[in-house]
PDB file of C-alpha atoms in Angstrom:
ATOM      1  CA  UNK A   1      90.276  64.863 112.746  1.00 55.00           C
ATOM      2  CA  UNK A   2      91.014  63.429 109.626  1.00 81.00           C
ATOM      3  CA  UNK A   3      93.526  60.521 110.892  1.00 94.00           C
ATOM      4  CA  UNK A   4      93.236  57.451 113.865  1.00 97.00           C
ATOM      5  CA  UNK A   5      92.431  59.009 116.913  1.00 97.00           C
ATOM      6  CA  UNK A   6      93.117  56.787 120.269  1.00 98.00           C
ATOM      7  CA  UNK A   7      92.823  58.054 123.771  1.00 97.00           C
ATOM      8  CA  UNK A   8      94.849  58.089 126.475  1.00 98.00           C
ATOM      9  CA  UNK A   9      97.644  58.400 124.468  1.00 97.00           C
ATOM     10  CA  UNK A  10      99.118  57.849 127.961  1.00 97.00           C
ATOM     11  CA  UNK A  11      98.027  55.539 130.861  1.00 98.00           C
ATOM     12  CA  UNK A  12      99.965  54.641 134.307  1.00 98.00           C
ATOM     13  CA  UNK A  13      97.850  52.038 136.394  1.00 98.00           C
ATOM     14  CA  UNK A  14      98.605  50.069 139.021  1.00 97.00           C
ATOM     15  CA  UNK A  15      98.768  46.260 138.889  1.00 97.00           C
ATOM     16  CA  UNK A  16      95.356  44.340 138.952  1.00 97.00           C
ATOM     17  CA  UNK A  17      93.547  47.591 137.801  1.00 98.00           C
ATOM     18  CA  UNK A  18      91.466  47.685 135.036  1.00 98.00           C
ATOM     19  CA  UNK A  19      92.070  50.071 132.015  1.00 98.00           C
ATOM     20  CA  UNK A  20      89.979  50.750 129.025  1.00 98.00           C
ATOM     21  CA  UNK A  21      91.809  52.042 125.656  1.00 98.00           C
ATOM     22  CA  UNK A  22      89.269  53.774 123.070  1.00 98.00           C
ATOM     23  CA  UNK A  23      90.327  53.691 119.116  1.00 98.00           C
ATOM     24  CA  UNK A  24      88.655  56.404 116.942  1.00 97.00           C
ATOM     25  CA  UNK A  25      88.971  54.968 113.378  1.00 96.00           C
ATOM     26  CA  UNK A  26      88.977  57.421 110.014  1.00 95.00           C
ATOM     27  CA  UNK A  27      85.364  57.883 108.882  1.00 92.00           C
ATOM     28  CA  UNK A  28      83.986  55.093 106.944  1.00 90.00           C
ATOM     29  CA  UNK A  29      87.046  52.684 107.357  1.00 92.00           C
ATOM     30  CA  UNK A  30      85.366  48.942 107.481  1.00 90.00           C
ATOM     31  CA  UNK A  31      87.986  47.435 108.808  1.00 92.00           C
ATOM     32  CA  UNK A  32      89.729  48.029 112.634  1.00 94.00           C
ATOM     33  CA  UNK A  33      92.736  46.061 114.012  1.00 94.00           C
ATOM     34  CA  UNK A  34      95.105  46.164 117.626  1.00 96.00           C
ATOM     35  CA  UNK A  35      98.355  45.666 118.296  1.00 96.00           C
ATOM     36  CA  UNK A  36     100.327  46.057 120.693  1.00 97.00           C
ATOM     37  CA  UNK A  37     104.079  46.995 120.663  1.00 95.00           C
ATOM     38  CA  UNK A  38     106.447  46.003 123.379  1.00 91.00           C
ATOM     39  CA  UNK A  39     109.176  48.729 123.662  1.00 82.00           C
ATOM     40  CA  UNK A  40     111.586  48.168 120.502  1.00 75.00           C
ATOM     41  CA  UNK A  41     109.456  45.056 119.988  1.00 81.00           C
ATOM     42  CA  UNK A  42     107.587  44.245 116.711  1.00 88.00           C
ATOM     43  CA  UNK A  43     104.075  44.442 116.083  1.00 94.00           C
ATOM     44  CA  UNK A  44     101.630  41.826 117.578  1.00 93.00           C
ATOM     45  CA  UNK A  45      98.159  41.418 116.226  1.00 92.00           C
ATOM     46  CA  UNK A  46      95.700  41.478 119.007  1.00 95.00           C
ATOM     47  CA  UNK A  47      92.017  41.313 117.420  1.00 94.00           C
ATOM     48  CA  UNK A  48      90.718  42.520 114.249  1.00 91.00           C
ATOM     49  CA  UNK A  49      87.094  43.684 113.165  1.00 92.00           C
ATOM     50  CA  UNK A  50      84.758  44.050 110.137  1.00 90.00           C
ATOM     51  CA  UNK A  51      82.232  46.501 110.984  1.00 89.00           C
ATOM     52  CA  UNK A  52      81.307  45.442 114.216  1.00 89.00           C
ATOM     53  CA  UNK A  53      82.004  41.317 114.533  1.00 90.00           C
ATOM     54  CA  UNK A  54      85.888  40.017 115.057  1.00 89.00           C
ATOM     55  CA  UNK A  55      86.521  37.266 112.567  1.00 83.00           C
ATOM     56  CA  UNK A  56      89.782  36.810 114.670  1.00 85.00           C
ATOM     57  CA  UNK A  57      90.251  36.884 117.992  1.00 86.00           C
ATOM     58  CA  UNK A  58      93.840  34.746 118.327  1.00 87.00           C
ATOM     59  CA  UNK A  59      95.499  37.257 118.872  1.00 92.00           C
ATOM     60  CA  UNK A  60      94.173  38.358 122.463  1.00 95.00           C
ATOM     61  CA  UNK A  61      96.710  37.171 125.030  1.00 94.00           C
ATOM     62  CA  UNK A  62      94.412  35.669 127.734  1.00 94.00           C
ATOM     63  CA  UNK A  63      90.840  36.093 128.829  1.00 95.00           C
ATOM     64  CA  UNK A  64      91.728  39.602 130.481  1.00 97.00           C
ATOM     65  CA  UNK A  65      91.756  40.726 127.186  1.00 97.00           C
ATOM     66  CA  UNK A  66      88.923  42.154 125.521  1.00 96.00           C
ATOM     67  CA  UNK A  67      87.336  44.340 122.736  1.00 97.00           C
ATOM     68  CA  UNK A  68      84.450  45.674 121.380  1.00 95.00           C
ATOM     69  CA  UNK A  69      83.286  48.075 118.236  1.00 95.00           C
ATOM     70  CA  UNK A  70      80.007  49.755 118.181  1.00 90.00           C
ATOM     71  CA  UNK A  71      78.079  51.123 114.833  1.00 88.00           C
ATOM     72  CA  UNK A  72      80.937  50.250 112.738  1.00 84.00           C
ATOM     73  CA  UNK A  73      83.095  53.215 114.754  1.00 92.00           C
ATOM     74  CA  UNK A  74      84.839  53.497 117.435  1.00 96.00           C
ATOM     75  CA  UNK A  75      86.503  50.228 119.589  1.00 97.00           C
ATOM     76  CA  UNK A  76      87.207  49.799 123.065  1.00 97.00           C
ATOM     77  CA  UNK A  77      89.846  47.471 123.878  1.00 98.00           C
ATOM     78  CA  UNK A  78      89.767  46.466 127.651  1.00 98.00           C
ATOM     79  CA  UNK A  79      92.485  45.128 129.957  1.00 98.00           C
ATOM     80  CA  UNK A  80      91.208  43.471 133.318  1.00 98.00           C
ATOM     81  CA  UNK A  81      93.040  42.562 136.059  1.00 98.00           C
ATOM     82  CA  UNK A  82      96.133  44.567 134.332  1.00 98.00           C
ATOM     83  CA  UNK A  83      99.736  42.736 135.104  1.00 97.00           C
ATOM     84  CA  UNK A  84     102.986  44.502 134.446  1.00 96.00           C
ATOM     85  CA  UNK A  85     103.750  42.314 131.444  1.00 95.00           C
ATOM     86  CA  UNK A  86     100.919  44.011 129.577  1.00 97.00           C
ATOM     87  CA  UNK A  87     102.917  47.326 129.446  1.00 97.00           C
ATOM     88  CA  UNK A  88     103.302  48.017 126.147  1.00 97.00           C
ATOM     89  CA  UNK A  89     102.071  50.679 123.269  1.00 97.00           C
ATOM     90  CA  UNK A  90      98.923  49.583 121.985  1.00 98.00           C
ATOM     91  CA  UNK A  91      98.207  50.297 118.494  1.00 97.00           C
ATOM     92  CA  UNK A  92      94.856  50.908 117.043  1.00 98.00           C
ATOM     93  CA  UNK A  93      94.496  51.259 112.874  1.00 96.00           C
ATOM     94  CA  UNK A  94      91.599  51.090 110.286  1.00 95.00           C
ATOM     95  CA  UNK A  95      91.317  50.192 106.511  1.00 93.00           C
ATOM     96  CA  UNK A  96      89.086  51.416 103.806  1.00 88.00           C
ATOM     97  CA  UNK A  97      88.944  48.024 101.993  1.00 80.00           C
ATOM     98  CA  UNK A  98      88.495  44.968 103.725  1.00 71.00           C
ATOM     99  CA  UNK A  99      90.889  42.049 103.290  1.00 71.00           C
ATOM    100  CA  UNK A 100      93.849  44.392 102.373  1.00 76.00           C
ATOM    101  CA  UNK A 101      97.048  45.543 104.087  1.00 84.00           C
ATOM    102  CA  UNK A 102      96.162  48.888 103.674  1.00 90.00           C
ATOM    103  CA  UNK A 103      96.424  50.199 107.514  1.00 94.00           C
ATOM    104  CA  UNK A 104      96.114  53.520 108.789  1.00 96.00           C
ATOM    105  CA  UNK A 105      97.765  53.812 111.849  1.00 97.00           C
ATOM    106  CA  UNK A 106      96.924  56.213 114.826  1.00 97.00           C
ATOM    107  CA  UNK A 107     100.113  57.328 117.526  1.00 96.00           C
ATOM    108  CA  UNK A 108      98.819  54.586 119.941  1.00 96.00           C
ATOM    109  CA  UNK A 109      98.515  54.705 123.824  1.00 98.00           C
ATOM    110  CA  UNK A 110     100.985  53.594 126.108  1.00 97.00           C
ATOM    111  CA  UNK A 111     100.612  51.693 129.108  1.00 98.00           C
ATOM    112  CA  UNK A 112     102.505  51.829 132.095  1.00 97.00           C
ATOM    113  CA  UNK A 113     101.400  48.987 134.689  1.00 97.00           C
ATOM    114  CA  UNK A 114     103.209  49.726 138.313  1.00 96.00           C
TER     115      UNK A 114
ATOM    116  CA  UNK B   1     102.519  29.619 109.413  1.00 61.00           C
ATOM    117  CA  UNK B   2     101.399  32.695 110.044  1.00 70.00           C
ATOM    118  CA  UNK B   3     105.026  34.053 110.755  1.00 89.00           C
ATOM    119  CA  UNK B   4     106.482  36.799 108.601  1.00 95.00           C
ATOM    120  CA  UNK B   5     110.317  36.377 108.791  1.00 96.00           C
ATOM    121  CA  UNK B   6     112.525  39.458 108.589  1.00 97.00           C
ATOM    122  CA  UNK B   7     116.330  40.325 108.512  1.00 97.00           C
ATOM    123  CA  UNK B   8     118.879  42.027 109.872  1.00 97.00           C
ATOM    124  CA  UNK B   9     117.584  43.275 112.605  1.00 96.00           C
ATOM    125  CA  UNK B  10     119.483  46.345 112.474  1.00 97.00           C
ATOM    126  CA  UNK B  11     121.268  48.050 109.296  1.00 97.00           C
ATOM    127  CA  UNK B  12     123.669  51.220 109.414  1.00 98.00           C
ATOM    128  CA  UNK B  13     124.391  52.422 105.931  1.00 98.00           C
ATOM    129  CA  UNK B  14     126.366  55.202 104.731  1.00 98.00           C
ATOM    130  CA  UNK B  15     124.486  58.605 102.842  1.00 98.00           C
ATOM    131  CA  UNK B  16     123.933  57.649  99.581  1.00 98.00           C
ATOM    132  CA  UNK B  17     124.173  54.007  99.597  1.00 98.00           C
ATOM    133  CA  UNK B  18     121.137  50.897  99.082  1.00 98.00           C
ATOM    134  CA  UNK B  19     119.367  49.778 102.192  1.00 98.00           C
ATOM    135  CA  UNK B  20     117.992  46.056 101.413  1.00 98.00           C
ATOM    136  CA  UNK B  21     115.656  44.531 103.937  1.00 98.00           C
ATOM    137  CA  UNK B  22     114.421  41.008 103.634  1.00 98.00           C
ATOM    138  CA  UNK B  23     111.646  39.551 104.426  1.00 98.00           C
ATOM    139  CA  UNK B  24     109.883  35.460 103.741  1.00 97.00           C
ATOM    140  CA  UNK B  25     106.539  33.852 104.554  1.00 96.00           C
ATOM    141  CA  UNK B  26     104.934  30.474 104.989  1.00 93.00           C
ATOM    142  CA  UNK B  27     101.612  30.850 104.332  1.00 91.00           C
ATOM    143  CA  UNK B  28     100.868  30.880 100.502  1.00 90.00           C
ATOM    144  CA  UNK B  29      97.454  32.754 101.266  1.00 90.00           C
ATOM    145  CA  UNK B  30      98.934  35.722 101.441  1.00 92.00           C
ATOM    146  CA  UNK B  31      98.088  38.004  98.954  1.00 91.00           C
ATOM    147  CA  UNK B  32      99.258  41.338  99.875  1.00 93.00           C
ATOM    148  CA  UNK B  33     102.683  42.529 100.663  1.00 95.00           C
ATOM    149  CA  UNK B  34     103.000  46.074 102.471  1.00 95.00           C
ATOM    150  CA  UNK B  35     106.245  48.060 103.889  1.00 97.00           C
ATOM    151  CA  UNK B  36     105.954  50.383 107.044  1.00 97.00           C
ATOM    152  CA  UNK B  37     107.871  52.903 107.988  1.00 98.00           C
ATOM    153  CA  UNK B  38     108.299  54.067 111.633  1.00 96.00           C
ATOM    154  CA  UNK B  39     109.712  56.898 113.768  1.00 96.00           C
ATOM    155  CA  UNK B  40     110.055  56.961 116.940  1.00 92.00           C
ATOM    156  CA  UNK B  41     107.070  57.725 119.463  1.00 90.00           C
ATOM    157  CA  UNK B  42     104.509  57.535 115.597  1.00 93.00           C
ATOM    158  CA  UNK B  43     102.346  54.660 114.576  1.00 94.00           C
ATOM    159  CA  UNK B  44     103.522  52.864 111.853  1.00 96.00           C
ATOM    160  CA  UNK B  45     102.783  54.130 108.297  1.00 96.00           C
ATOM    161  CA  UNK B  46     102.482  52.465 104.859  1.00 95.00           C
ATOM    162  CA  UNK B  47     105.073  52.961 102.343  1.00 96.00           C
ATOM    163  CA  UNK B  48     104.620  51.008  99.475  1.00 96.00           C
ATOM    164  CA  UNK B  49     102.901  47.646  98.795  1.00 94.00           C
ATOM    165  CA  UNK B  50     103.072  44.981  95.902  1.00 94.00           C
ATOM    166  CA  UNK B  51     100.446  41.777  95.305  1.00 92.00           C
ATOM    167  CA  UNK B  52     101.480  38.367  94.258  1.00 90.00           C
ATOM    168  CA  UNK B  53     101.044  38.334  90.406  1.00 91.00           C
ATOM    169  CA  UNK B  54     104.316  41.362  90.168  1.00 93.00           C
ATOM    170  CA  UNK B  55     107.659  41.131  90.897  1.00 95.00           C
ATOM    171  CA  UNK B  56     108.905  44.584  91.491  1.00 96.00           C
ATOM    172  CA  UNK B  57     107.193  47.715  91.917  1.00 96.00           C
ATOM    173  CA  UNK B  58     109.450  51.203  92.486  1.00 97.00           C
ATOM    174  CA  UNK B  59     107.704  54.227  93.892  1.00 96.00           C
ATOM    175  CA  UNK B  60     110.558  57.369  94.224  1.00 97.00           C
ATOM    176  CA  UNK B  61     114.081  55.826  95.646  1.00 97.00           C
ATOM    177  CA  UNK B  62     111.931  52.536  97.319  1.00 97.00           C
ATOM    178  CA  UNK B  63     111.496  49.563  95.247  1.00 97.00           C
ATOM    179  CA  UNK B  64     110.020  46.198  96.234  1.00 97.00           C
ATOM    180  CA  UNK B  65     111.490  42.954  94.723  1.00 96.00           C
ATOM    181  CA  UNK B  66     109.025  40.111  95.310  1.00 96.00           C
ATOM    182  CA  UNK B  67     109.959  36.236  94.329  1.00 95.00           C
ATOM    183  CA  UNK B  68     106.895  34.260  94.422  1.00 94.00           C
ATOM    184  CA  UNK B  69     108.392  30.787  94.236  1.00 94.00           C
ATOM    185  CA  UNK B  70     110.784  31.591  97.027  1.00 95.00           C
ATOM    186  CA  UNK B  71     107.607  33.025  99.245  1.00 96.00           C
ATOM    187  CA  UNK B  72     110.197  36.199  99.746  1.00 97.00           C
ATOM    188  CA  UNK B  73     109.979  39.654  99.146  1.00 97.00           C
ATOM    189  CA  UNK B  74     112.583  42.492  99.903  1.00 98.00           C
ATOM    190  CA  UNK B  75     112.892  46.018 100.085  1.00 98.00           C
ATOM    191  CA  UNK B  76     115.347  48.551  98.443  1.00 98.00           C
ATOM    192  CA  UNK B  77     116.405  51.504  99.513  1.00 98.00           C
ATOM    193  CA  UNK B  78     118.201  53.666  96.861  1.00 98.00           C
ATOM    194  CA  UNK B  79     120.158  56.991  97.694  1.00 98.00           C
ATOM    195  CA  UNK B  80     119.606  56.529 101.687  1.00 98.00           C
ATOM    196  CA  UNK B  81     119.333  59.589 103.246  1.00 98.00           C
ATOM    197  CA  UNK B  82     119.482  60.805 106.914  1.00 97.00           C
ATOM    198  CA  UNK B  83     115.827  61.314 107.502  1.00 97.00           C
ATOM    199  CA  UNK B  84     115.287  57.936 106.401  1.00 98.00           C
ATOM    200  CA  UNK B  85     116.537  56.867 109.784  1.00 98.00           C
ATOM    201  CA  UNK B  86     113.658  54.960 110.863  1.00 97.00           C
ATOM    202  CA  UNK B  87     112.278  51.224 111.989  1.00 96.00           C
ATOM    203  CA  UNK B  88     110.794  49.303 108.819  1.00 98.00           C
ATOM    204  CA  UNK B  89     108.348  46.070 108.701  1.00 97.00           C
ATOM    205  CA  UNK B  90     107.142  44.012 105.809  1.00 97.00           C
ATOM    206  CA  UNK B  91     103.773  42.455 106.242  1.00 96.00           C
ATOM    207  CA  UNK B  92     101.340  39.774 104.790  1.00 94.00           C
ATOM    208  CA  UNK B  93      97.617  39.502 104.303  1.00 91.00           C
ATOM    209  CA  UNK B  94      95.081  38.114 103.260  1.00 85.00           C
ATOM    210  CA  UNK B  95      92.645  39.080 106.076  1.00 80.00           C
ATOM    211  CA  UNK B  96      94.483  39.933 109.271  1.00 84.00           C
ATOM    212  CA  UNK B  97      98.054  41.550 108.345  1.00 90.00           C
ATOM    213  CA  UNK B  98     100.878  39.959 110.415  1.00 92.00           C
ATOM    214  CA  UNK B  99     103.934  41.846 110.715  1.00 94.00           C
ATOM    215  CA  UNK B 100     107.816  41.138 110.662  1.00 95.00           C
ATOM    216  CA  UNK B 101     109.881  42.496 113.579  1.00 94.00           C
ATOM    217  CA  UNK B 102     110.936  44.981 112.042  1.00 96.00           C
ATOM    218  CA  UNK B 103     114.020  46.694 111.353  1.00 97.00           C
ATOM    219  CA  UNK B 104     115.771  49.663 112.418  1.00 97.00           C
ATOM    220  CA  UNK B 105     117.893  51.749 109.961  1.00 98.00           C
ATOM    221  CA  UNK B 106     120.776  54.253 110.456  1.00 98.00           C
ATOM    222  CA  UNK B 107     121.396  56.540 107.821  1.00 98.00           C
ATOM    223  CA  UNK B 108     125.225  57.977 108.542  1.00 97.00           C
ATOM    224  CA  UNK B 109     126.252  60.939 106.795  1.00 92.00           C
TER     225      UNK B 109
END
């Protein structure tokens, strides 16, 4: 497809589960943040990458947190130990330019921790 | 530092009237200055962006006012219309993009 692809775009687990949340970027976009978005909550920036290495990894909320991108494509973003505060939508989006604003956003996948 | 202030929180404006959303920033690194616009159950999606060195850029009925000195930038709405309903956020970058909490919009006939 020509736009952000992430999968599940929906996701029930049950507390202290692990999940994994896969972000398809558009072809040839550098650049590849997360964020995640509490419901009616803003956006909060969760890791960023350029190509493959994350400049910035503040963002992650605690060591559960993790994520990866291989051959400048797609990123996994992993939860361990999952807690019901980490429901949320969790937003993938790439840029063609590095160091710009410019974000392409896919439709996200929501996570429902029981 | 790395906050991106934003207000109101919530805006109801009649058909036809100017939405104004306003956001400020800390961090004078910032060099880029993009508006989202959000429906429900969508990812966000970029609606128009301005850089440091202008101070207003209009694309169609949005217009972005930005006052460097200030460190604030705001966006105009003109003729709102119904299917502008919709949750907005300003942002700053420079390499990561931090965004306001947005804003969510009701267009009223």
């Amino acid at each position: 497809g020509a736009g952000v692809s992430q999968s599940p775009s929906n996701k029930v687990t049950e507390k202290g589960k692990d999940v994994e949340l896969r972000c398809d970027p558009i072809s040839g976009h550098t650049a590849l943040y997360w964020y995640r978005q509490s419901l009616g909550q803003g956006l909060e920036f969760l890791i960023y990458f350029q190509g493959n290495s994350a400049p910035d990894k503040s963002g992650l909320p605690s060591d559960r947190f993790s994520a990866e991108r291989t051959g400048g494509s797609v990123s996994t973003l992993t939860i361990q130990r999952t807690q019901q505060e980490d429901s949320a939508v969790y937003l993938c989006a790439s840029s063609p330019h590095p160091n710009t604003g410019e974000l392409f956003f896919g439709e996200g996948s929501r996570l429902t921790v029981l | 530092q790395q906050q991106v202030k934003q207000s109101p929180q919530s805006l109801i404006v009649q058909k036809g009237g100017i939405s104004i959303i306003n956001c400020a920033y800390e961090n004078t690194a910032f060099d880029y200055f993009p508006w989202y616009q959000q429906f429900p159950g969508k990812g966000p999606a970029l609606l128009i962006a301005i850089r440091p060195d202008v101070s207003e850029k209009k694309e169609g009925r949005f217009t972005i006012s930005f006052n460097k000195s200030a460190k604030q930038f705001s966006l105009h709405i003109m003729d709102s219309q119904p299917g502008d309903s919709a949750t907005y956020f300003c942002a700053a970058s420079y390499d990561k993009v931090i965004f306001g909490p947005g804003t969510s919009l009701s267009v009223i006939p």
